[in-house]
PDB file of N, CA and C in Angstrom:
ATOM      1  N   MET A 794       1.142  -1.135   0.099  1.00 91.00           N
ATOM      2  CA  MET A 794       0.552  -0.397   0.408  1.00 91.00           C
ATOM      3  C   MET A 794       1.198   1.348  -0.268  1.00 91.00           C
ATOM      4  N   MET A 795       0.720   2.105  -0.709  1.00 89.00           N
ATOM      5  CA  MET A 795       1.274   3.206  -0.283  1.00 89.00           C
ATOM      6  C   MET A 795       0.676   4.539  -0.302  1.00 89.00           C
ATOM      7  N   ASP A 796       1.750   5.338   0.586  1.00 94.00           N
ATOM      8  CA  ASP A 796       0.272   6.777   1.248  1.00 94.00           C
ATOM      9  C   ASP A 796       0.818   7.870   0.286  1.00 94.00           C
ATOM     10  N   ARG A 797      -0.369   8.590   0.590  1.00 94.00           N
ATOM     11  CA  ARG A 797       0.113  10.044  -0.576  1.00 94.00           C
ATOM     12  C   ARG A 797      -0.035  11.486   0.152  1.00 94.00           C
ATOM     13  N   ILE A 798       1.008  11.562   0.327  1.00 95.00           N
ATOM     14  CA  ILE A 798       1.090  12.964   0.064  1.00 95.00           C
ATOM     15  C   ILE A 798       1.267  14.405  -0.113  1.00 95.00           C
ATOM     16  N   THR A 799       1.062  15.661  -0.251  1.00 96.00           N
ATOM     17  CA  THR A 799       1.080  16.610  -1.254  1.00 96.00           C
ATOM     18  C   THR A 799       2.255  16.939  -1.204  1.00 96.00           C
ATOM     19  N   ILE A 800       2.177  17.609  -2.618  1.00 96.00           N
ATOM     20  CA  ILE A 800       3.206  18.462  -2.131  1.00 96.00           C
ATOM     21  C   ILE A 800       3.684  19.922  -3.439  1.00 96.00           C
ATOM     22  N   ARG A 801       4.224  20.780  -3.199  1.00 97.00           N
ATOM     23  CA  ARG A 801       3.793  21.628  -4.002  1.00 97.00           C
ATOM     24  C   ARG A 801       5.552  21.873  -5.082  1.00 97.00           C
ATOM     25  N   LEU A 802       5.177  22.614  -5.825  1.00 98.00           N
ATOM     26  CA  LEU A 802       6.439  22.300  -7.192  1.00 98.00           C
ATOM     27  C   LEU A 802       6.644  23.865  -7.892  1.00 98.00           C
ATOM     28  N   PRO A 803       7.446  24.334  -8.076  1.00 98.00           N
ATOM     29  CA  PRO A 803       7.246  25.439  -9.224  1.00 98.00           C
ATOM     30  C   PRO A 803       7.148  25.133 -10.605  1.00 98.00           C
ATOM     31  N   ARG A 804       5.622  25.519 -11.389  1.00 98.00           N
ATOM     32  CA  ARG A 804       5.125  25.366 -12.463  1.00 98.00           C
ATOM     33  C   ARG A 804       6.299  25.524 -13.564  1.00 98.00           C
ATOM     34  N   GLN A 805       7.691  25.228 -13.912  1.00 98.00           N
ATOM     35  CA  GLN A 805       8.404  25.255 -14.070  1.00 98.00           C
ATOM     36  C   GLN A 805       8.713  24.149 -14.059  1.00 98.00           C
ATOM     37  N   GLN A 806       8.942  23.179 -12.772  1.00 98.00           N
ATOM     38  CA  GLN A 806       9.162  21.870 -12.392  1.00 98.00           C
ATOM     39  C   GLN A 806       8.311  21.201 -13.388  1.00 98.00           C
ATOM     40  N   VAL A 807       6.553  21.555 -12.773  1.00 98.00           N
ATOM     41  CA  VAL A 807       5.942  19.958 -13.113  1.00 98.00           C
ATOM     42  C   VAL A 807       6.408  20.287 -14.601  1.00 98.00           C
ATOM     43  N   GLU A 808       6.526  21.787 -14.719  1.00 98.00           N
ATOM     44  CA  GLU A 808       5.817  21.138 -17.079  1.00 98.00           C
ATOM     45  C   GLU A 808       7.113  20.662 -17.300  1.00 98.00           C
ATOM     46  N   MET A 809       7.800  20.159 -16.644  1.00 98.00           N
ATOM     47  CA  MET A 809       9.690  19.561 -17.053  1.00 98.00           C
ATOM     48  C   MET A 809       8.999  18.207 -16.665  1.00 98.00           C
ATOM     49  N   LEU A 810       8.213  18.116 -15.364  1.00 98.00           N
ATOM     50  CA  LEU A 810       7.666  16.137 -15.775  1.00 98.00           C
ATOM     51  C   LEU A 810       6.546  16.137 -16.182  1.00 98.00           C
ATOM     52  N   GLU A 811       6.503  16.755 -16.396  1.00 98.00           N
ATOM     53  CA  GLU A 811       4.599  16.724 -17.201  1.00 98.00           C
ATOM     54  C   GLU A 811       5.085  16.524 -19.274  1.00 98.00           C
ATOM     55  N   ARG A 812       6.850  16.660 -19.085  1.00 98.00           N
ATOM     56  CA  ARG A 812       6.954  16.841 -20.846  1.00 98.00           C
ATOM     57  C   ARG A 812       7.952  15.181 -20.809  1.00 98.00           C
ATOM     58  N   LEU A 813       8.561  15.224 -19.236  1.00 98.00           N
ATOM     59  CA  LEU A 813       8.644  13.515 -19.513  1.00 98.00           C
ATOM     60  C   LEU A 813       8.155  12.632 -19.694  1.00 98.00           C
ATOM     61  N   VAL A 814       7.361  12.876 -19.216  1.00 98.00           N
ATOM     62  CA  VAL A 814       5.965  11.716 -19.130  1.00 98.00           C
ATOM     63  C   VAL A 814       5.276  11.691 -21.174  1.00 98.00           C
ATOM     64  N   GLU A 815       5.667  12.618 -21.778  1.00 98.00           N
ATOM     65  CA  GLU A 815       4.611  12.723 -22.875  1.00 98.00           C
ATOM     66  C   GLU A 815       5.790  12.144 -23.585  1.00 98.00           C
ATOM     67  N   ALA A 816       7.222  12.558 -22.660  1.00 98.00           N
ATOM     68  CA  ALA A 816       8.649  11.871 -24.496  1.00 98.00           C
ATOM     69  C   ALA A 816       8.818  10.186 -23.576  1.00 98.00           C
ATOM     70  N   GLY A 817       7.631   9.764 -23.312  1.00 98.00           N
ATOM     71  CA  GLY A 817       7.323   8.319 -22.720  1.00 98.00           C
ATOM     72  C   GLY A 817       8.343   8.379 -21.965  1.00 98.00           C
ATOM     73  N   GLU A 818       9.478   8.782 -20.847  1.00 98.00           N
ATOM     74  CA  GLU A 818      10.556   8.674 -20.905  1.00 98.00           C
ATOM     75  C   GLU A 818       9.802   8.088 -18.954  1.00 98.00           C
ATOM     76  N   PHE A 819       8.025   7.982 -18.579  1.00 98.00           N
ATOM     77  CA  PHE A 819       7.947   7.566 -17.494  1.00 98.00           C
ATOM     78  C   PHE A 819       6.272   7.439 -17.614  1.00 98.00           C
ATOM     79  N   PRO A 820       5.569   6.720 -16.913  1.00 98.00           N
ATOM     80  CA  PRO A 820       3.693   6.404 -17.649  1.00 98.00           C
ATOM     81  C   PRO A 820       3.440   7.041 -16.435  1.00 98.00           C
ATOM     82  N   THR A 821       4.120   8.264 -15.876  1.00 98.00           N
ATOM     83  CA  THR A 821       2.481   9.360 -15.426  1.00 98.00           C
ATOM     84  C   THR A 821       4.030  10.116 -14.488  1.00 98.00           C
ATOM     85  N   VAL A 822       3.307  11.257 -14.032  1.00 98.00           N
ATOM     86  CA  VAL A 822       3.708  11.894 -13.321  1.00 98.00           C
ATOM     87  C   VAL A 822       4.462  11.521 -11.472  1.00 98.00           C
ATOM     88  N   SER A 823       3.554  10.775 -11.446  1.00 97.00           N
ATOM     89  CA  SER A 823       3.779  10.066 -10.290  1.00 97.00           C
ATOM     90  C   SER A 823       4.964   9.313 -10.097  1.00 97.00           C
ATOM     91  N   GLU A 824       4.906   8.200 -11.085  1.00 97.00           N
ATOM     92  CA  GLU A 824       6.321   6.994 -11.251  1.00 97.00           C
ATOM     93  C   GLU A 824       7.225   7.840 -11.232  1.00 97.00           C
ATOM     94  N   ALA A 825       7.151   9.765 -12.071  1.00 98.00           N
ATOM     95  CA  ALA A 825       7.953  10.548 -12.307  1.00 98.00           C
ATOM     96  C   ALA A 825       8.792  10.889 -10.950  1.00 98.00           C
ATOM     97  N   VAL A 826       7.903  11.187 -10.261  1.00 97.00           N
ATOM     98  CA  VAL A 826       8.398  11.535  -8.541  1.00 97.00           C
ATOM     99  C   VAL A 826       9.136  10.646  -7.508  1.00 97.00           C
ATOM    100  N   ARG A 827       8.487   9.855  -7.616  1.00 96.00           N
ATOM    101  CA  ARG A 827       8.940   8.060  -7.301  1.00 96.00           C
ATOM    102  C   ARG A 827       9.955   8.225  -7.424  1.00 96.00           C
ATOM    103  N   TYR A 828      10.260   7.786  -8.279  1.00 97.00           N
ATOM    104  CA  TYR A 828      11.343   7.482  -9.112  1.00 97.00           C
ATOM    105  C   TYR A 828      13.096   8.601  -8.335  1.00 97.00           C
ATOM    106  N   SER A 829      12.692   9.952  -8.442  1.00 96.00           N
ATOM    107  CA  SER A 829      13.353  10.981  -8.575  1.00 96.00           C
ATOM    108  C   SER A 829      13.470  10.391  -6.451  1.00 96.00           C
ATOM    109  N   VAL A 830      12.656  10.068  -5.563  1.00 93.00           N
ATOM    110  CA  VAL A 830      12.716  10.493  -4.775  1.00 93.00           C
ATOM    111  C   VAL A 830      13.253   9.126  -3.789  1.00 93.00           C
ATOM    112  N   ARG A 831      12.906   7.530  -4.456  1.00 92.00           N
ATOM    113  CA  ARG A 831      14.214   6.246  -4.901  1.00 92.00           C
ATOM    114  C   ARG A 831      15.645   6.686  -4.891  1.00 92.00           C
ATOM    115  N   ALA A 832      15.749   7.286  -5.735  1.00 92.00           N
ATOM    116  CA  ALA A 832      16.887   8.398  -5.928  1.00 92.00           C
ATOM    117  C   ALA A 832      18.066   8.927  -5.273  1.00 92.00           C
ATOM    118  N   LEU A 833      17.128   9.843  -4.295  1.00 91.00           N
ATOM    119  CA  LEU A 833      16.747  10.694  -3.781  1.00 91.00           C
ATOM    120  C   LEU A 833      17.818   9.383  -1.565  1.00 91.00           C
ATOM    121  N   LEU A 834      16.774   9.027  -1.923  1.00 88.00           N
ATOM    122  CA  LEU A 834      17.452   8.170  -0.388  1.00 88.00           C
ATOM    123  C   LEU A 834      18.404   7.666  -0.591  1.00 88.00           C
ATOM    124  N   GLU A 835      19.031   6.728  -2.140  1.00 88.00           N
ATOM    125  CA  GLU A 835      19.592   5.543  -2.491  1.00 88.00           C
ATOM    126  C   GLU A 835      20.508   6.436  -2.048  1.00 88.00           C
ATOM    127  N   ARG A 836      20.847   7.716  -2.396  1.00 87.00           N
ATOM    128  CA  ARG A 836      21.931   8.975  -2.648  1.00 87.00           C
ATOM    129  C   ARG A 836      22.809   9.522  -1.307  1.00 87.00           C
ATOM    130  N   HIS A 837      20.869   9.574  -0.532  1.00 83.00           N
ATOM    131  CA  HIS A 837      21.720  10.046   1.413  1.00 83.00           C
ATOM    132  C   HIS A 837      20.771   9.556   1.940  1.00 83.00           C
ATOM    133  N   GLY A 838      20.008   8.303   1.869  1.00 78.00           N
ATOM    134  CA  GLY A 838      19.594   7.538   2.573  1.00 78.00           C
ATOM    135  C   GLY A 838      20.106   7.031   4.313  1.00 78.00           C
ATOM    136  N   ASN A 839      20.875   6.275   3.708  1.00 77.00           N
ATOM    137  CA  ASN A 839      22.138   5.283   4.060  1.00 77.00           C
ATOM    138  C   ASN A 839      22.767   6.529   5.541  1.00 77.00           C
ATOM    139  N   ARG A 840      23.665   7.361   4.520  1.00 76.00           N
ATOM    140  CA  ARG A 840      24.022   8.882   5.502  1.00 76.00           C
ATOM    141  C   ARG A 840      23.645   9.164   7.502  1.00 76.00           C
ATOM    142  N   VAL A 841      21.561   9.629   6.684  1.00 71.00           N
ATOM    143  CA  VAL A 841      20.853   9.754   7.286  1.00 71.00           C
ATOM    144  C   VAL A 841      21.198   8.857   8.231  1.00 71.00           C
ATOM    145  N   LEU A 842      20.594   7.325   7.927  1.00 71.00           N
ATOM    146  CA  LEU A 842      20.097   6.607   8.891  1.00 71.00           C
ATOM    147  C   LEU A 842      21.765   6.830  10.195  1.00 71.00           C
ATOM    148  N   ARG A 843      22.642   6.142   9.794  1.00 73.00           N
ATOM    149  CA  ARG A 843      23.984   6.640  10.664  1.00 73.00           C
ATOM    150  C   ARG A 843      24.228   7.568  11.200  1.00 73.00           C
ATOM    151  N   GLU A 844      23.941   9.010  10.429  1.00 72.00           N
ATOM    152  CA  GLU A 844      23.592   9.444  11.396  1.00 72.00           C
ATOM    153  C   GLU A 844      22.718   9.307  12.612  1.00 72.00           C
ATOM    154  N   ALA A 845      21.855   9.112  12.436  1.00 68.00           N
ATOM    155  CA  ALA A 845      21.753   9.238  13.713  1.00 68.00           C
ATOM    156  C   ALA A 845      20.997   8.486  14.571  1.00 68.00           C
ATOM    157  N   ASP A 846      21.884   6.771  13.864  1.00 67.00           N
ATOM    158  CA  ASP A 846      22.207   5.962  15.374  1.00 67.00           C
ATOM    159  C   ASP A 846      23.482   6.427  15.924  1.00 67.00           C
ATOM    160  N   GLN A 847      24.781   7.211  15.402  1.00 64.00           N
ATOM    161  CA  GLN A 847      25.105   7.797  16.006  1.00 64.00           C
ATOM    162  C   GLN A 847      25.044   8.649  17.628  1.00 64.00           C
ATOM    163  N   ILE A 848      23.819   9.673  16.998  1.00 58.00           N
ATOM    164  CA  ILE A 848      23.487  10.166  18.196  1.00 58.00           C
ATOM    165  C   ILE A 848      22.114   9.882  19.403  1.00 58.00           C
ATOM    166  N   SER A 849      21.992   8.638  18.629  1.00 55.00           N
ATOM    167  CA  SER A 849      21.179   7.895  20.013  1.00 55.00           C
ATOM    168  C   SER A 849      21.840   7.225  20.249  1.00 55.00           C
ATOM    169  N   PHE A 850      23.526   6.807  19.776  1.00 52.00           N
ATOM    170  CA  PHE A 850      24.021   6.343  20.754  1.00 52.00           C
ATOM    171  C   PHE A 850      24.523   7.111  22.427  1.00 52.00           C
ATOM    172  N   LYS A 851      25.192   7.797  21.249  1.00 52.00           N
ATOM    173  CA  LYS A 851      25.906   9.099  23.002  1.00 52.00           C
ATOM    174  C   LYS A 851      25.017  10.142  23.392  1.00 52.00           C
ATOM    175  N   VAL A 852      23.272  10.088  23.385  1.00 46.00           N
ATOM    176  CA  VAL A 852      22.609   9.604  24.901  1.00 46.00           C
ATOM    177  C   VAL A 852      22.345   8.972  25.354  1.00 46.00           C
TER     178      VAL A 852
END
């Protein structure tokens, strides 16, 4: 099951997402956003979790 969130983006970013869909890069704008979030989490998620673990050990 997926949760729903609401985000606000500048019009230019929305238009670029729509162009990616029109170009066939993604089936929907939502899928393009999910892809972007996954990439962000893969790139930064582990570091954030490590830092959170270090903080909890110090307490």
